[in-house]
Amino acid sequence: MSRNKTELPQSWQQNQQAARASQLAFDLDEQFQYAIRKAALEAGVSPSDQIRAILGLDGPKRPKRPRLTVSLTGLDYQALAVKYGIDAQDQLEIKKRVLDDLVNFVHNSTK
């Protein structure tokens, strides 16, 4: 069961390869960014995956769980707590109320 000290487990080798990847950022005109994001949305992929497809590169092997994210600061939680009339420490209830607001936004925007 002895292993060569320089030999990494297969899963670690894959992580090591991923760590070597470089992220490229592009400053494109807003119209170009919109076109790429729209194409990604229509294809059900991330903008990054859409760029990979445009370049003829492989995308992710397994689909990602689609989700929306937002970063909230302590001040954001306080503002939302005031809006909803609840305690700022009750972050789970705030999350539920935010979800309700998002669902209502979608229902109202599709009428």
C-alpha positions as semicolon CSV with decimal commas, in nm:
position;residue;x (nm);y (nm);z (nm)
1;M;0,000;0,000;0,000
2;S;0,301;0,227;-0,019
3;R;0,272;0,500;-0,272
4;N;0,535;0,711;-0,440
5;K;0,543;1,045;-0,255
6;T;0,520;1,243;-0,578
7;E;0,221;1,046;-0,708
8;L;-0,111;1,218;-0,636
9;P;-0,448;1,044;-0,629
10;Q;-0,637;1,074;-0,959
11;S;-0,897;1,313;-0,817
12;W;-0,621;1,542;-0,685
13;Q;-0,449;1,538;-1,024
14;Q;-0,771;1,663;-1,186
15;N;-0,798;1,940;-0,927
16;Q;-0,437;2,033;-0,991
17;Q;-0,511;2,066;-1,363
18;A;-0,814;2,286;-1,287
19;A;-0,599;2,507;-1,065
20;R;-0,370;2,569;-1,360
21;A;-0,656;2,708;-1,572
22;S;-0,650;3,079;-1,646
23;Q;-0,951;3,302;-1,639
24;L;-0,977;3,551;-1,922
25;A;-1,177;3,871;-1,880
26;F;-1,298;4,075;-2,173
27;D;-1,397;4,440;-2,184
28;L;-1,649;4,432;-2,464
29;D;-1,904;4,683;-2,577
30;E;-2,231;4,646;-2,389
31;Q;-2,404;4,533;-2,707
32;F;-2,157;4,245;-2,753
33;Q;-2,195;4,138;-2,390
34;Y;-2,573;4,147;-2,421
35;A;-2,567;3,933;-2,736
36;I;-2,348;3,668;-2,570
37;R;-2,553;3,668;-2,249
38;K;-2,877;3,645;-2,447
39;A;-2,744;3,351;-2,650
40;A;-2,635;3,182;-2,326
41;L;-2,975;3,238;-2,169
42;E;-3,151;3,096;-2,475
43;A;-2,919;2,794;-2,472
44;G;-2,967;2,744;-2,098
45;V;-2,596;2,778;-2,022
46;S;-2,375;3,026;-1,840
47;P;-2,208;3,308;-2,035
48;S;-1,875;3,137;-1,973
49;D;-2,005;2,811;-2,123
50;Q;-2,149;3,008;-2,418
51;I;-1,806;3,161;-2,485
52;R;-1,652;2,812;-2,472
53;A;-1,909;2,696;-2,730
54;I;-1,836;2,995;-2,955
55;L;-1,466;2,905;-2,937
56;G;-1,537;2,538;-3,012
57;L;-1,422;2,421;-2,669
58;D;-1,590;2,151;-2,462
59;G;-1,833;2,263;-2,197
60;P;-1,897;2,111;-1,858
61;K;-1,960;1,738;-1,853
62;R;-2,259;1,760;-1,623
63;P;-2,524;2,031;-1,616
64;K;-2,501;2,287;-1,340
65;R;-2,788;2,350;-1,108
66;P;-2,947;2,671;-1,234
67;R;-2,973;2,930;-0,961
68;L;-2,963;3,300;-0,907
69;T;-2,745;3,457;-0,644
70;V;-2,721;3,791;-0,470
71;S;-2,473;3,901;-0,205
72;L;-2,627;4,072;0,095
73;T;-2,439;4,276;0,353
74;G;-2,544;4,330;0,711
75;L;-2,693;4,663;0,604
76;D;-2,890;4,487;0,331
77;Y;-3,035;4,245;0,587
78;Q;-3,129;4,540;0,808
79;A;-3,302;4,718;0,518
80;L;-3,489;4,401;0,421
81;A;-3,587;4,338;0,783
82;V;-3,742;4,685;0,798
83;K;-3,915;4,625;0,463
84;Y;-4,063;4,295;0,581
85;G;-4,122;4,401;0,943
86;I;-3,910;4,122;1,091
87;D;-3,586;4,089;1,287
88;A;-3,265;4,133;1,084
89;Q;-3,119;3,822;1,250
90;D;-3,393;3,605;1,102
91;Q;-3,205;3,550;0,778
92;L;-3,400;3,238;0,683
93;E;-3,729;3,428;0,696
94;I;-3,572;3,713;0,499
95;K;-3,460;3,461;0,235
96;K;-3,816;3,326;0,213
97;R;-3,958;3,677;0,171
98;V;-3,698;3,764;-0,094
99;L;-3,794;3,448;-0,283
100;D;-4,160;3,553;-0,263
101;D;-4,067;3,896;-0,405
102;L;-3,878;3,732;-0,693
103;V;-4,167;3,498;-0,772
104;N;-4,410;3,792;-0,767
105;F;-4,177;3,987;-0,997
106;V;-4,178;3,704;-1,251
107;H;-4,555;3,657;-1,233
108;N;-4,616;4,030;-1,276
109;S;-4,365;4,068;-1,560
110;T;-4,517;3,784;-1,765
111;K;-4,873;3,922;-1,760
